[in-house]
Short mmCIF file of C-alpha atoms in Angstrom, two decimals:
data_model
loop_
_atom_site.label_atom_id
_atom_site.label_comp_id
_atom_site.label_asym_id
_atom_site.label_seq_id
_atom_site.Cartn_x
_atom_site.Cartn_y
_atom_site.Cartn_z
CA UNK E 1 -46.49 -27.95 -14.30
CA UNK E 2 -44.72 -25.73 -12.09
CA UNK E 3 -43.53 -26.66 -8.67
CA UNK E 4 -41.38 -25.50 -6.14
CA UNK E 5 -38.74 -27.17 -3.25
CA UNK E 6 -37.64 -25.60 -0.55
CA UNK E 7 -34.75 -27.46 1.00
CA UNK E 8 -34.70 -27.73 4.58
CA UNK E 9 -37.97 -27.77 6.65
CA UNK E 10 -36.19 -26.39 9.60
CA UNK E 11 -33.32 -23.79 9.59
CA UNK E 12 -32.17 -22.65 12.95
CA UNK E 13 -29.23 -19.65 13.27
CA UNK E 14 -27.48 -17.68 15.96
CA UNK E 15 -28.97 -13.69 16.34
CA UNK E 16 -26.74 -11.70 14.48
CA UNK E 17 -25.69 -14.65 12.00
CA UNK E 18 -26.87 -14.79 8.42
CA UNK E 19 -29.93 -16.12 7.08
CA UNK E 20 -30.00 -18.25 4.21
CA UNK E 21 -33.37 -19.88 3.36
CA UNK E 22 -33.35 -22.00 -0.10
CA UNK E 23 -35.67 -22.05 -2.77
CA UNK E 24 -35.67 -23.82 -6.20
CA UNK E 25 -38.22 -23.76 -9.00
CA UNK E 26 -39.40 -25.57 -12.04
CA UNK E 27 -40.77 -23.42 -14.34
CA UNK E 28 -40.96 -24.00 -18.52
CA UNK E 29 -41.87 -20.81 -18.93
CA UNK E 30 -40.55 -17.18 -17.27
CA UNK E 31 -42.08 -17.47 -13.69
CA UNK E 32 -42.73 -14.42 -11.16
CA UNK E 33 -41.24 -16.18 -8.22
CA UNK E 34 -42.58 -15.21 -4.51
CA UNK E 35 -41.61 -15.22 -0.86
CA UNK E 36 -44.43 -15.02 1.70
CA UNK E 37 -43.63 -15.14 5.91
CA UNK E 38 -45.84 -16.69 7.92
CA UNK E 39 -46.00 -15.54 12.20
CA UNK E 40 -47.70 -18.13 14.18
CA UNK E 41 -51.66 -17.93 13.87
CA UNK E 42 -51.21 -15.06 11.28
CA UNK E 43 -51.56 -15.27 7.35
CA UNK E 44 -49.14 -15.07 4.74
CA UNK E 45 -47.53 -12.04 4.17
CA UNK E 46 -45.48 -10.93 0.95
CA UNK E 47 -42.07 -10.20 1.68
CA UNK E 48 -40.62 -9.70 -1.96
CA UNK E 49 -41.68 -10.58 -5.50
CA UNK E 50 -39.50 -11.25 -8.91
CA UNK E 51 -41.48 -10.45 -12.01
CA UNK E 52 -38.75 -10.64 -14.00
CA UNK E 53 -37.25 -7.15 -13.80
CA UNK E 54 -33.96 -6.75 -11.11
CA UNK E 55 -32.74 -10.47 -10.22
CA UNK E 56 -32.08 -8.99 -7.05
CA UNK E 57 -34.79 -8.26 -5.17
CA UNK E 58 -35.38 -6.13 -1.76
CA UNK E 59 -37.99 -6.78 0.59
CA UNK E 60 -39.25 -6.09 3.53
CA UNK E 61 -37.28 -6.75 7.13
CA UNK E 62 -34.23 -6.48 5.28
CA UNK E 63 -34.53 -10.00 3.30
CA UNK E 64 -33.55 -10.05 -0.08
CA UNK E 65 -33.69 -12.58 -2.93
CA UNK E 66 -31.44 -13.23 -6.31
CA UNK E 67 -33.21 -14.99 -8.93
CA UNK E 68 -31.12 -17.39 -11.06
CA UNK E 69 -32.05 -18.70 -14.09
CA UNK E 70 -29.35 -20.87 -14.70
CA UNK E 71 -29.75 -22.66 -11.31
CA UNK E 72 -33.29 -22.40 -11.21
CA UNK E 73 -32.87 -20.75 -7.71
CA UNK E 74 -34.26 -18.01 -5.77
CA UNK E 75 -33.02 -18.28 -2.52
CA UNK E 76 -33.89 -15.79 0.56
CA UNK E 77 -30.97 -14.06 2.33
CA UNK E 78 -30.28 -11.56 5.40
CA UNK E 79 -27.23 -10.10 6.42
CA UNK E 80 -28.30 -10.21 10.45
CA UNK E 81 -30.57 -12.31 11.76
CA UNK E 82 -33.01 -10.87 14.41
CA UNK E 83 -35.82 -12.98 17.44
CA UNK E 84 -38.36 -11.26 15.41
CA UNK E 85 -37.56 -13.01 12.29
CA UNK E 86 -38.58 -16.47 13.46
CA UNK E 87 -41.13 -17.74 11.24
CA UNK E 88 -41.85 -20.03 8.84
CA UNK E 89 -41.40 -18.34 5.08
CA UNK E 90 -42.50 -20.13 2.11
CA UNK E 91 -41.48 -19.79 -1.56
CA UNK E 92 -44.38 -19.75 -4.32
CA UNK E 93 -44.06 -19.69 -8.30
CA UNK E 94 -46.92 -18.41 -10.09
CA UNK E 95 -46.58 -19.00 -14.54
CA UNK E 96 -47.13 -15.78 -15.98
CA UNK E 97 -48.46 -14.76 -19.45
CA UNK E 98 -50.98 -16.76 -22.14
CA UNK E 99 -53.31 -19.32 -20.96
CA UNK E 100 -51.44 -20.45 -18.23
CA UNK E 101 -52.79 -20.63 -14.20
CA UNK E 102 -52.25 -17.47 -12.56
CA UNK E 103 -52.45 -19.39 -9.27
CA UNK E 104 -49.48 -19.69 -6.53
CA UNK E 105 -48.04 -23.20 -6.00
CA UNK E 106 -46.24 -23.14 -2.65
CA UNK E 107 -43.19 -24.80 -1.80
CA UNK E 108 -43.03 -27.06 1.81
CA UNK E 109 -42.32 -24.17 3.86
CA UNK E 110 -39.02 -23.64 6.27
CA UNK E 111 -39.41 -22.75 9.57
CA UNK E 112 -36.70 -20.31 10.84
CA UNK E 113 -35.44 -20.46 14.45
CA UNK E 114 -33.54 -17.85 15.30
CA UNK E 115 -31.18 -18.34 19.16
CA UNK E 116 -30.44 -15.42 21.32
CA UNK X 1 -52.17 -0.70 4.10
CA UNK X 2 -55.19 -2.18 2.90
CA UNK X 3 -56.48 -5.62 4.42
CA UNK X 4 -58.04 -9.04 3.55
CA UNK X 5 -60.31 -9.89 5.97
CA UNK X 6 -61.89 -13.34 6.92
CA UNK X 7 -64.07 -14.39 9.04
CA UNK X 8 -64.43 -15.89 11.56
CA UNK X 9 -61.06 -16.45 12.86
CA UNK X 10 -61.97 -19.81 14.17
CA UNK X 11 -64.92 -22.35 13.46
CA UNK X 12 -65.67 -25.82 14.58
CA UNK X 13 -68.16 -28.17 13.21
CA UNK X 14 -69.26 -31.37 13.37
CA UNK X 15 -68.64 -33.44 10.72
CA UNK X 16 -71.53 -33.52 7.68
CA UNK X 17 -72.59 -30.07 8.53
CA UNK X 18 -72.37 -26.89 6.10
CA UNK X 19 -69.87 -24.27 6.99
CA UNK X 20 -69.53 -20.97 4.85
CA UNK X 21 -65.81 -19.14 5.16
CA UNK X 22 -66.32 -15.60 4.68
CA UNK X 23 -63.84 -13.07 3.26
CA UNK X 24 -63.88 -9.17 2.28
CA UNK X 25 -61.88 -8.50 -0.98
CA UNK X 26 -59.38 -5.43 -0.70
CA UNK X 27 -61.78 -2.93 -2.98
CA UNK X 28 -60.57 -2.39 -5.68
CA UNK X 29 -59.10 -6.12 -6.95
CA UNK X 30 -60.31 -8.15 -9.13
CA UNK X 31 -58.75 -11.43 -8.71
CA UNK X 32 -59.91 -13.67 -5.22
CA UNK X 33 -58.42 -17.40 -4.52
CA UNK X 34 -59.17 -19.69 -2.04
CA UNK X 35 -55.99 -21.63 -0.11
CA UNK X 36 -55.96 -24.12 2.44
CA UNK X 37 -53.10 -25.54 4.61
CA UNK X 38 -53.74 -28.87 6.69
CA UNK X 39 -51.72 -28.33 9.86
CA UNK X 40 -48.13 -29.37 9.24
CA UNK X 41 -48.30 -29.23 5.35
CA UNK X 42 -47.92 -26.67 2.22
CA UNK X 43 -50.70 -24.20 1.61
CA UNK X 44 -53.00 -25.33 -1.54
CA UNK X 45 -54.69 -23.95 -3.81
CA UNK X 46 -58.19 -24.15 -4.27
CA UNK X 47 -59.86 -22.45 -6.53
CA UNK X 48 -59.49 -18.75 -8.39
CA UNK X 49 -62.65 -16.32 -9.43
CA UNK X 50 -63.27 -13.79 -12.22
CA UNK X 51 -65.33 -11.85 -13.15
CA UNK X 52 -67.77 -13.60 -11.15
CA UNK X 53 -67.22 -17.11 -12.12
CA UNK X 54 -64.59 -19.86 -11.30
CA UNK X 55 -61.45 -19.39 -13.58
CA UNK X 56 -59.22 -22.60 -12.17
CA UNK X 57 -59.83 -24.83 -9.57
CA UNK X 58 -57.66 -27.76 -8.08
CA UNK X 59 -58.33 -31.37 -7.59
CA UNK X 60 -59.21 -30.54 -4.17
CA UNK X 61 -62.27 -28.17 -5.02
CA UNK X 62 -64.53 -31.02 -6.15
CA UNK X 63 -68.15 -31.24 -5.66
CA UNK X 64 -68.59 -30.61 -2.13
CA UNK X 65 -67.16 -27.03 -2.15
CA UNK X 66 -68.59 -23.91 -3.75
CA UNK X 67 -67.73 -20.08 -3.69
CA UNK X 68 -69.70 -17.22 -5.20
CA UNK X 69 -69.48 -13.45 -4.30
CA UNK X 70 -73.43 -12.64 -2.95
CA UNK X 71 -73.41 -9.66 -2.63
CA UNK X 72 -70.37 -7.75 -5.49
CA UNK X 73 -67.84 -7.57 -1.79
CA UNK X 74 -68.05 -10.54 0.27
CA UNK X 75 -66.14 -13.48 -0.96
CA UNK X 76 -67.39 -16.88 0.12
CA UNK X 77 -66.32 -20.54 0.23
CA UNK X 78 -69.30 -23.13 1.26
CA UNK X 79 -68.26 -26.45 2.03
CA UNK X 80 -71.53 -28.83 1.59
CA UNK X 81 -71.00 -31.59 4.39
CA UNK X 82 -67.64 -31.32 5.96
CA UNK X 83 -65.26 -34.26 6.18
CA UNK X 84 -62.68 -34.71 8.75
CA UNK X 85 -59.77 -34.27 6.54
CA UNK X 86 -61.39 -30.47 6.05
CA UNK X 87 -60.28 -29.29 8.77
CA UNK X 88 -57.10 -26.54 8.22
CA UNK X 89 -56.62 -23.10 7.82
CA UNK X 90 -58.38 -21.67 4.50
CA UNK X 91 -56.77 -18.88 3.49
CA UNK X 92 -58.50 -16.10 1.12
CA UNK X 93 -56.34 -13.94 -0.94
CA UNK X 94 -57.28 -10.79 -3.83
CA UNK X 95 -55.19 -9.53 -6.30
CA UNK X 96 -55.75 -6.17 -8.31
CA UNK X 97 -53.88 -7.81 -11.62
CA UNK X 98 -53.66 -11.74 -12.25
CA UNK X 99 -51.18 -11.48 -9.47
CA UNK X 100 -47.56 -10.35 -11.05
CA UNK X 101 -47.63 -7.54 -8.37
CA UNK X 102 -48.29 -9.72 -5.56
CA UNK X 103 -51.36 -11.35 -3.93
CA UNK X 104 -53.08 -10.27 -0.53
CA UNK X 105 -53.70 -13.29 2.05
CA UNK X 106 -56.18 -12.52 4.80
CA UNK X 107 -55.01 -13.71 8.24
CA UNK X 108 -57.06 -16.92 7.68
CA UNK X 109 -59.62 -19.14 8.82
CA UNK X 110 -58.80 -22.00 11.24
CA UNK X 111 -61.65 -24.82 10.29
CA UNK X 112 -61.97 -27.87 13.04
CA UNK X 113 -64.19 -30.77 12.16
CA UNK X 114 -65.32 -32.62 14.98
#
């Protein structure tokens, strides 16, 4: 079965500094890999999708993600972080293709705090 | 952009009563799922519908809950006789394909058993 870790539950950087948010998978088959952003009292909503085209992927707000097979990774970046990007953002795998579950299993979640 | 919608936004109950979780597909998809998130843990899945019947469901979806489209838009979860341990946000979400492109999460409902 596929599952997914997100390490850290609680990331916290300066305005301005990088974001970094990790996110591995286990997958025994190609997965489309997910990253959904959660503002308090909202829903989930997509920031950027791998379905196996580009392994780097643009999203919205400026994050991006790299898939890597080899590492099993698909970690969230931004080059500048901004108050409005405090969240928390979750990484899902979904198994594509055959008879396999075309549902999303979510990782923990990590909330980003982000300091003036 | 086009929108999941759920409602209500809110809902408390007492405990043993029915509840029924509404949620309005984006038109043209195909695909709806039913998530929940207990406050302070990872959102779950629930259950996924086809073609108007249940394609997967979780360990979680077990006798008490139901869902069933009444009338070809709205999208509904029943639970039976709530339980304490209910109570979270339930998230409904549609997807035009089996979701490679991406699913659509309403804004959620926030379920309190009392």
């Amino acid at each position: 079965a596929q599952s997914v870790t997100q390490l850290g539950s609680h990331v916290s950087v300066s305005e301005g500094a990088l974001v970094l948010l990790r996110c591995n998978y286990s997958s025994s088959v190609p997965p489309y890999l997910f990253w959904y952003v959660q503002y308090p009292n909202q829903g989930l909503q997509l920031l950027l999708k791998y379905t196996s085209a580009a392994t780097l992927v643009k999203g919205i707000n400026g994050f991006e993600a790299e898939f890597k097979k080899s590492e099993t990774s698909f970690h969230l970046t931004k080059p500048s972080a901004h108050m409005s990007d405090a969240a928390e953002y979750f990484c899902a795998v979904r198994v594509s293709g055959g008879n396999a579950g075309n549902m999303l299993t979510f990782g923990g979640g990590t909330r980003l705090m982000v300091k003036p | 952009e086009p929108e999941v919608t759920q409602t209500p936004s809110h809902q408390v109950t007492q405990m043993g009563q029915e509840v029924i979780l509404r949620c309005v597909p984006i038109s043209n998809h195909l695909y709806f799922y039913w998530y929940r998130q207990i406050l302070g843990q990872k959102v779950e899945f629930l259950v996924s519908f086809y073609n108007n019947e249940i394609s997967e469901k979780s360990e979680i979806f077990d006798d008490q809950f139901s869902v069933e489209r009444p009338d070809g838009s709205n999208f509904t979860l029943k639970i039976r006789s709530t339980k304490l341990e209910d109570s979270a946000m339930y998230f409904c979400a549609t997807a035009g394909d089996r979701g490679g492109y991406g699913y659509t999460f309403g804004s959620g409902t926030r379920l309190t058993v009392v």
